[in-house]
Coordinates of C-alpha atoms in Angstrom, one line a residue:
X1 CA -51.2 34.5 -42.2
X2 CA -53.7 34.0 -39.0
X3 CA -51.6 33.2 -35.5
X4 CA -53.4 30.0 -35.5
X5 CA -51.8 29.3 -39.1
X6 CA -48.5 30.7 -37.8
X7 CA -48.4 28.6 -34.6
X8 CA -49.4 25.4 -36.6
X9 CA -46.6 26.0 -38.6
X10 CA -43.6 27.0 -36.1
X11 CA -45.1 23.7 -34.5
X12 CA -44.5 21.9 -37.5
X13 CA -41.2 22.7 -38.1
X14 CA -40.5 22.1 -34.8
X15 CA -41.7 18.8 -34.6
X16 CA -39.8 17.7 -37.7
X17 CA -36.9 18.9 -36.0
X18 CA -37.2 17.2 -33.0
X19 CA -38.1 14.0 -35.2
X20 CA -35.1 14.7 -37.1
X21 CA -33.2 15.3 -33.7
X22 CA -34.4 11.9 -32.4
X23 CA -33.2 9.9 -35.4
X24 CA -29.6 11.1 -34.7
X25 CA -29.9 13.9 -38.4
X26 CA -28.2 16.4 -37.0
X27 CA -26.2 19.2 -38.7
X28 CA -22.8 20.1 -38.0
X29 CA -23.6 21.4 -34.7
X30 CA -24.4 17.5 -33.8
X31 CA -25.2 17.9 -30.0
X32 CA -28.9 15.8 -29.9
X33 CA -32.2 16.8 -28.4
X34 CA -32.2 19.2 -25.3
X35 CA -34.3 19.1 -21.9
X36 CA -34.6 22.9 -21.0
X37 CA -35.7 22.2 -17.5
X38 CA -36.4 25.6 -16.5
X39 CA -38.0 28.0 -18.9
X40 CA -40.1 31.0 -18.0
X41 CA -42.4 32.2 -21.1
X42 CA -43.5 35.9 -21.4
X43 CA -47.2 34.0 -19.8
X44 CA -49.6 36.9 -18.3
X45 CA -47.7 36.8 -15.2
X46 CA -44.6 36.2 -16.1
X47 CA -44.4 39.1 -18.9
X48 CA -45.5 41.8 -16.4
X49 CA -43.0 40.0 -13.4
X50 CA -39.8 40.4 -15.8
X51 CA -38.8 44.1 -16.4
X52 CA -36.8 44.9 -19.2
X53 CA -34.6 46.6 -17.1
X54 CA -34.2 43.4 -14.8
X55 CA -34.0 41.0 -18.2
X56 CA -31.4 43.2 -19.5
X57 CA -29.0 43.8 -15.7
X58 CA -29.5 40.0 -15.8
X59 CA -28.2 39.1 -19.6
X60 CA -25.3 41.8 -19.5
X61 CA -24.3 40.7 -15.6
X62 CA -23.4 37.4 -16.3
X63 CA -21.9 38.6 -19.5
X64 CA -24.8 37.2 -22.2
X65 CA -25.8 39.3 -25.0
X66 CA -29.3 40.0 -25.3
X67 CA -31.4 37.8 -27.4
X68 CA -34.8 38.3 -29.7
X69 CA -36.6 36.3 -27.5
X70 CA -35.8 38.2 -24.6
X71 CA -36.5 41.7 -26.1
X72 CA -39.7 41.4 -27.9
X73 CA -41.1 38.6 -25.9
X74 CA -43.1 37.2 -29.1
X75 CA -43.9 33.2 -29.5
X76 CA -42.3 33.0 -32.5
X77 CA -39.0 34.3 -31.2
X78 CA -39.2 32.2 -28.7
X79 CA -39.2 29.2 -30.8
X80 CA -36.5 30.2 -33.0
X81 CA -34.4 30.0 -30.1
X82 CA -35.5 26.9 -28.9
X83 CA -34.6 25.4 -31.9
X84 CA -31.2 26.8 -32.1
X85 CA -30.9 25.0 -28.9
X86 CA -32.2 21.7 -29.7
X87 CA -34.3 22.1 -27.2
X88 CA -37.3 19.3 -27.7
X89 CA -39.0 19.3 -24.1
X90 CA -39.0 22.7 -21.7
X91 CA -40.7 22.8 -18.1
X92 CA -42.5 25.7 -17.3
X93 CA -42.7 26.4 -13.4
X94 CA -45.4 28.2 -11.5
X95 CA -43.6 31.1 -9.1
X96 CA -45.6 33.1 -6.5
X97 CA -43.1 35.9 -6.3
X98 CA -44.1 37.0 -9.9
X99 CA -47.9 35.4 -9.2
X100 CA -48.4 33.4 -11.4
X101 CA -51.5 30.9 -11.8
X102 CA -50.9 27.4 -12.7
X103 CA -54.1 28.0 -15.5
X104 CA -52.2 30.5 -17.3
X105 CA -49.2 28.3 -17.5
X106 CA -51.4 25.6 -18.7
X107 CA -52.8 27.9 -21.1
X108 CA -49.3 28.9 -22.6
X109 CA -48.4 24.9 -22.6
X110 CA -51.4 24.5 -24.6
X111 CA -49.9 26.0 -27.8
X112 CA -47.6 22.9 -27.9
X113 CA -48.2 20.0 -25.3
X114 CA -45.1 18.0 -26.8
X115 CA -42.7 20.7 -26.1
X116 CA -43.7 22.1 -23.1
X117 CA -44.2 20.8 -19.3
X118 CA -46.3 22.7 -16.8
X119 CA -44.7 22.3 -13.4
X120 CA -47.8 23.9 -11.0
X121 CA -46.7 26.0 -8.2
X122 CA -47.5 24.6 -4.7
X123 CA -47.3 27.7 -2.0
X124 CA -46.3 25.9 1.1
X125 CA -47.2 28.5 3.4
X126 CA -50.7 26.8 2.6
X127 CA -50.1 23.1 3.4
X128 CA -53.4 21.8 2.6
X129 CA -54.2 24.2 -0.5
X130 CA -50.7 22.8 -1.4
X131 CA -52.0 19.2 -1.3
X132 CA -54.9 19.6 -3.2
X133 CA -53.6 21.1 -5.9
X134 CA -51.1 18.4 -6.5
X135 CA -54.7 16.1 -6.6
X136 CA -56.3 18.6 -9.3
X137 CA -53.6 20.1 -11.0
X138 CA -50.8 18.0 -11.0
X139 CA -52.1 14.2 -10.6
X140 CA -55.8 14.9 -12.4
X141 CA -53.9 17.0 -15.2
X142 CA -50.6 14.6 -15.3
X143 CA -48.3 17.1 -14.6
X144 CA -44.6 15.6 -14.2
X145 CA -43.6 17.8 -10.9
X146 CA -44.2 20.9 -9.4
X147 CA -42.4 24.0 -8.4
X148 CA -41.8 25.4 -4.9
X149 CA -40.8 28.2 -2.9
X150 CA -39.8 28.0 0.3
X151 CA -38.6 31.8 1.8
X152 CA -39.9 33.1 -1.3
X153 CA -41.8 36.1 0.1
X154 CA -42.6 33.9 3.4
X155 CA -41.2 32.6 6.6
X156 CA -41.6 28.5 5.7
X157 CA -37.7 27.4 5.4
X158 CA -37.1 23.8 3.0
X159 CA -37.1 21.9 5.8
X160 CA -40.0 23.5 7.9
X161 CA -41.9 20.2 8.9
X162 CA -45.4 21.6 7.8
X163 CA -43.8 21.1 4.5
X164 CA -43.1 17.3 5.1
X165 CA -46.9 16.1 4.2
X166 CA -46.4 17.9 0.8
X167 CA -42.9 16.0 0.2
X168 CA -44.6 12.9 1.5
X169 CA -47.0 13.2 -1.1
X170 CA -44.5 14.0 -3.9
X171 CA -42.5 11.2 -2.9
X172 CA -45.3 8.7 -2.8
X173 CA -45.8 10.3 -6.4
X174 CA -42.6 9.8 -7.4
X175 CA -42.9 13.3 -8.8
X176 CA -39.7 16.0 -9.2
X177 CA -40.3 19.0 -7.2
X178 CA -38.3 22.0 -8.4
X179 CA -37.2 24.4 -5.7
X180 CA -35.3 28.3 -6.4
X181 CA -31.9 27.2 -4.0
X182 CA -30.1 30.4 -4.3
X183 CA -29.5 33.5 -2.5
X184 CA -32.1 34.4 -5.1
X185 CA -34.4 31.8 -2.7
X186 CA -35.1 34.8 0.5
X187 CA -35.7 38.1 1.0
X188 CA -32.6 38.5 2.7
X189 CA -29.5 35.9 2.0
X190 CA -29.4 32.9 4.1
X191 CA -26.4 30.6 4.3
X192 CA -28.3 27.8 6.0
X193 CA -29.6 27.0 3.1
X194 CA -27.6 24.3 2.2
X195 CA -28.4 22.5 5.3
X196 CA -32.3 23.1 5.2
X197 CA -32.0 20.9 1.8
X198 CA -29.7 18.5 3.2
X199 CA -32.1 18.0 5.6
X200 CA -35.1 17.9 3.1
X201 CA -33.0 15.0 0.9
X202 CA -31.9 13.0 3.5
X203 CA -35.6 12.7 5.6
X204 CA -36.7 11.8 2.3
X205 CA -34.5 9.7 0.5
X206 CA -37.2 8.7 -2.7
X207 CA -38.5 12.5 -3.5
X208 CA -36.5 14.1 -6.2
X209 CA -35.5 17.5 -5.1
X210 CA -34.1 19.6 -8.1
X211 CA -32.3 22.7 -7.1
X212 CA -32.3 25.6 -9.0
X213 CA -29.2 27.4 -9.7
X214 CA -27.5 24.4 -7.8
X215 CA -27.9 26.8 -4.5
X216 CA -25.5 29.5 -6.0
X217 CA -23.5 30.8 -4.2
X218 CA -23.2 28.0 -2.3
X219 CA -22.5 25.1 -5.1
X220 CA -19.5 23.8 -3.1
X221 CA -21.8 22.9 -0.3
X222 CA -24.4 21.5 -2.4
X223 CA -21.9 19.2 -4.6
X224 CA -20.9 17.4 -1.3
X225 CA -24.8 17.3 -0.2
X226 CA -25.7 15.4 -3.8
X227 CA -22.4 13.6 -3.6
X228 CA -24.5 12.0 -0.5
X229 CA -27.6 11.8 -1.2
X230 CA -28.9 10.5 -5.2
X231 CA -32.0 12.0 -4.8
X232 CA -30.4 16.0 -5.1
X233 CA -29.8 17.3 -8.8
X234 CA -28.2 20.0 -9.5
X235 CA -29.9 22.7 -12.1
X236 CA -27.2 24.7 -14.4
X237 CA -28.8 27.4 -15.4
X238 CA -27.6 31.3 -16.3
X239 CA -24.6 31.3 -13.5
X240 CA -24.1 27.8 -13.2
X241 CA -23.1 27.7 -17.0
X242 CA -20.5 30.7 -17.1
X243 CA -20.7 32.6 -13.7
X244 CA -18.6 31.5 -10.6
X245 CA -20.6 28.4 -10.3
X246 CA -19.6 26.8 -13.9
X247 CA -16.3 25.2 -12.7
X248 CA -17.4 23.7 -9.8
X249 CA -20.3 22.6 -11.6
X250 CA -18.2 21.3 -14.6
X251 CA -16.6 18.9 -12.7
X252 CA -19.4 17.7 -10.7
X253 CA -20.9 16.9 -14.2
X254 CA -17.6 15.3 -14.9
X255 CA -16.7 13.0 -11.8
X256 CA -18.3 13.7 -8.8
X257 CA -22.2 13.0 -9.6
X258 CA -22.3 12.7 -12.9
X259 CA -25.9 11.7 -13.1
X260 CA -27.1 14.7 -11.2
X261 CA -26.5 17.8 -13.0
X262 CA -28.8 19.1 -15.4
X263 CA -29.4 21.9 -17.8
X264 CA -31.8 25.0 -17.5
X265 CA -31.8 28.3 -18.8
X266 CA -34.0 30.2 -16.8
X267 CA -35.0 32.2 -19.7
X268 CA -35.8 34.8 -19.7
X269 CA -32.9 35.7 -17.2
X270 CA -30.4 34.0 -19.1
X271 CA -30.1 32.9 -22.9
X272 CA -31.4 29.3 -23.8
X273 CA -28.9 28.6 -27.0
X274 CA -26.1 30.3 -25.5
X275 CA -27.0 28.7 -22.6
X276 CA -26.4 25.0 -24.3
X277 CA -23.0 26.6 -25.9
X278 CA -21.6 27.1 -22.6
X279 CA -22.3 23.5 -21.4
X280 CA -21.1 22.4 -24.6
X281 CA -18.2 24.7 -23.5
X282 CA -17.5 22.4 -20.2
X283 CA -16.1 20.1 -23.3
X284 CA -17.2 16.7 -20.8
X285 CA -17.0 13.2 -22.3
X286 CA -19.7 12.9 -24.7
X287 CA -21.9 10.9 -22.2
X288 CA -21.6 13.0 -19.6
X289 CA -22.8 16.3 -21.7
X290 CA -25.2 13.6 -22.8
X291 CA -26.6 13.5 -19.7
X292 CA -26.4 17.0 -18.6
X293 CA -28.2 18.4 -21.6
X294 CA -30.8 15.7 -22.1
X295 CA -30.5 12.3 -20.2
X296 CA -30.7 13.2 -16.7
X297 CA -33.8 15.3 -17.2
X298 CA -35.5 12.7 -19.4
X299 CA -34.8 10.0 -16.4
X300 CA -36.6 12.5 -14.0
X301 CA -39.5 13.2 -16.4
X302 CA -39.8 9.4 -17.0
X303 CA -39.5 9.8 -20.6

């Protein structure tokens, strides 16, 4: 069989999944369609960025057995797991730190618009480079966000006000932007984090600021900061769904904002059907795992 004939028929299958999957015909495992809102394919970029030594001290330090997709990086596996997952829509963001270019990511996307969601990457230690590809890759190409990172191998912080025309933009857009909020996010861990995002949500109430790993380690300052302000979400991803982070994340899913947690896996860093399991795991009320798996991110994707 050709890859082209292979491709067309993973994408097949996993169409009539999906379909399947939207028409509420779902196996025993009955959870619904997922929204994988962070999903790093093996792209040019991305397969030389990700070590298999740093996949692996990843997967076995937050306790996650390796996976097929993770090892032999192939398409195919990929897919498998995705539909283990359920996972029917998965957004692919740009990252300079591994430098990658929005055209490969477009590329990879290619192979199944319906399933995945290029999210460019805007470098905002370029302002104006910043705003013009949000006017040829993101609004010309109809892009649903973009990815951003601030500290990441520069000295612009969240709320450095050269950033603010590029959140001005994104919020006249209405588009998501997708930020790493983590100790993951500098070169060198910075506990004023928290309060550069604050300061980002609250200057601009109407842009929707997604935070990656929920700015682990510091979830219980970020819980409060979204508690605040509706325009923060929360991203669980590998150790927001069984690390240190899960319980306070759990119950923000449960009580405190409800309709601002989301799921991502961060593949390939963390397992993407395991990944589900452990939210599933969180055993909410079914409308709140609802939401936390699928609803919240199709609301921010405008689906």
């Amino acid at each position: 069989m050709t890859s082209a004939s292979s491709n067309n028929k993973t994408q097949s299958a996993h169409s009539a999944k999906s379909a399947a999957s939207a028409n509420g015909n779902y196996d025993n495992d009955d959870f619904g369609p997922v929204i994988d809102f962070r999903l790093r394919p093996f792209s040019e970029h991305y397969d030389a960025g990700f070590s298999e030594t740093m996949v692996r001290r990843f997967f076995s330090g937050f306790g996650y057995d390796i996976t097929a997709a993770a090892i032999d990086r192939g398409y195919e596996s990929l897919r498998t797991e995705l539909d283990e997952a359920h996972v029917v829509k998965a957004v692919l963001p740009g990252r300079k730190v591994y430098n990658t270019t929005n055209a490969e990511l477009f590329d990879y996307a290619a192979r199944d618009p319906q399933l995945f969601l290029v999210f460019p990457f805007l470098d905002v230690a370029n302002p104006q480079e910043a705003l013009d590809v949000i006017e040829r890759d993101v609004v010309a190409r109809g892009a649903k966000g973009v990815s951003i990172e601030p500290l990441g191998g520069n000295d612009v912080r969240f709320d450095d006000e050269r950033v603010f025309p590029i959140y001005e933009r994104l919020q006249e857009l209405g588009l998501p932007v997708l930020a790493t909020v983590s100790a993951f996010a500098s070169d060198l861990i910075d506990p004023s984090i928290p309060r550069q995002v604050h300061r980002v949500v609250t200057t601009f109430p109407k842009l929707i600021f997604v935070a990656a790993h929920a700015g682990w380690p510091w979830v219980a300052e970020m819980v409060p900061i979204a508690f605040m302000n509706t325009n923060l979400y929360l991203l669980a991803d590998f150790e927001g769904t069984r690390g240190n982070a899960s319980p306070e994340l759990r119950q923000a899913a449960e009580c405190m904002v409800p309709d601002q947690v989301l799921f991502g896996s961060s593949f390939p860093l963390g397992p993407i059907a395991q990944g589900v399991r452990n939210i599933r795991d969180w055993h909410l009320q079914p409308e709140e795992e609802r939401k936390v798996l699928y609803g919240t991110a199709a609301k921010i994707l405008g689906l």
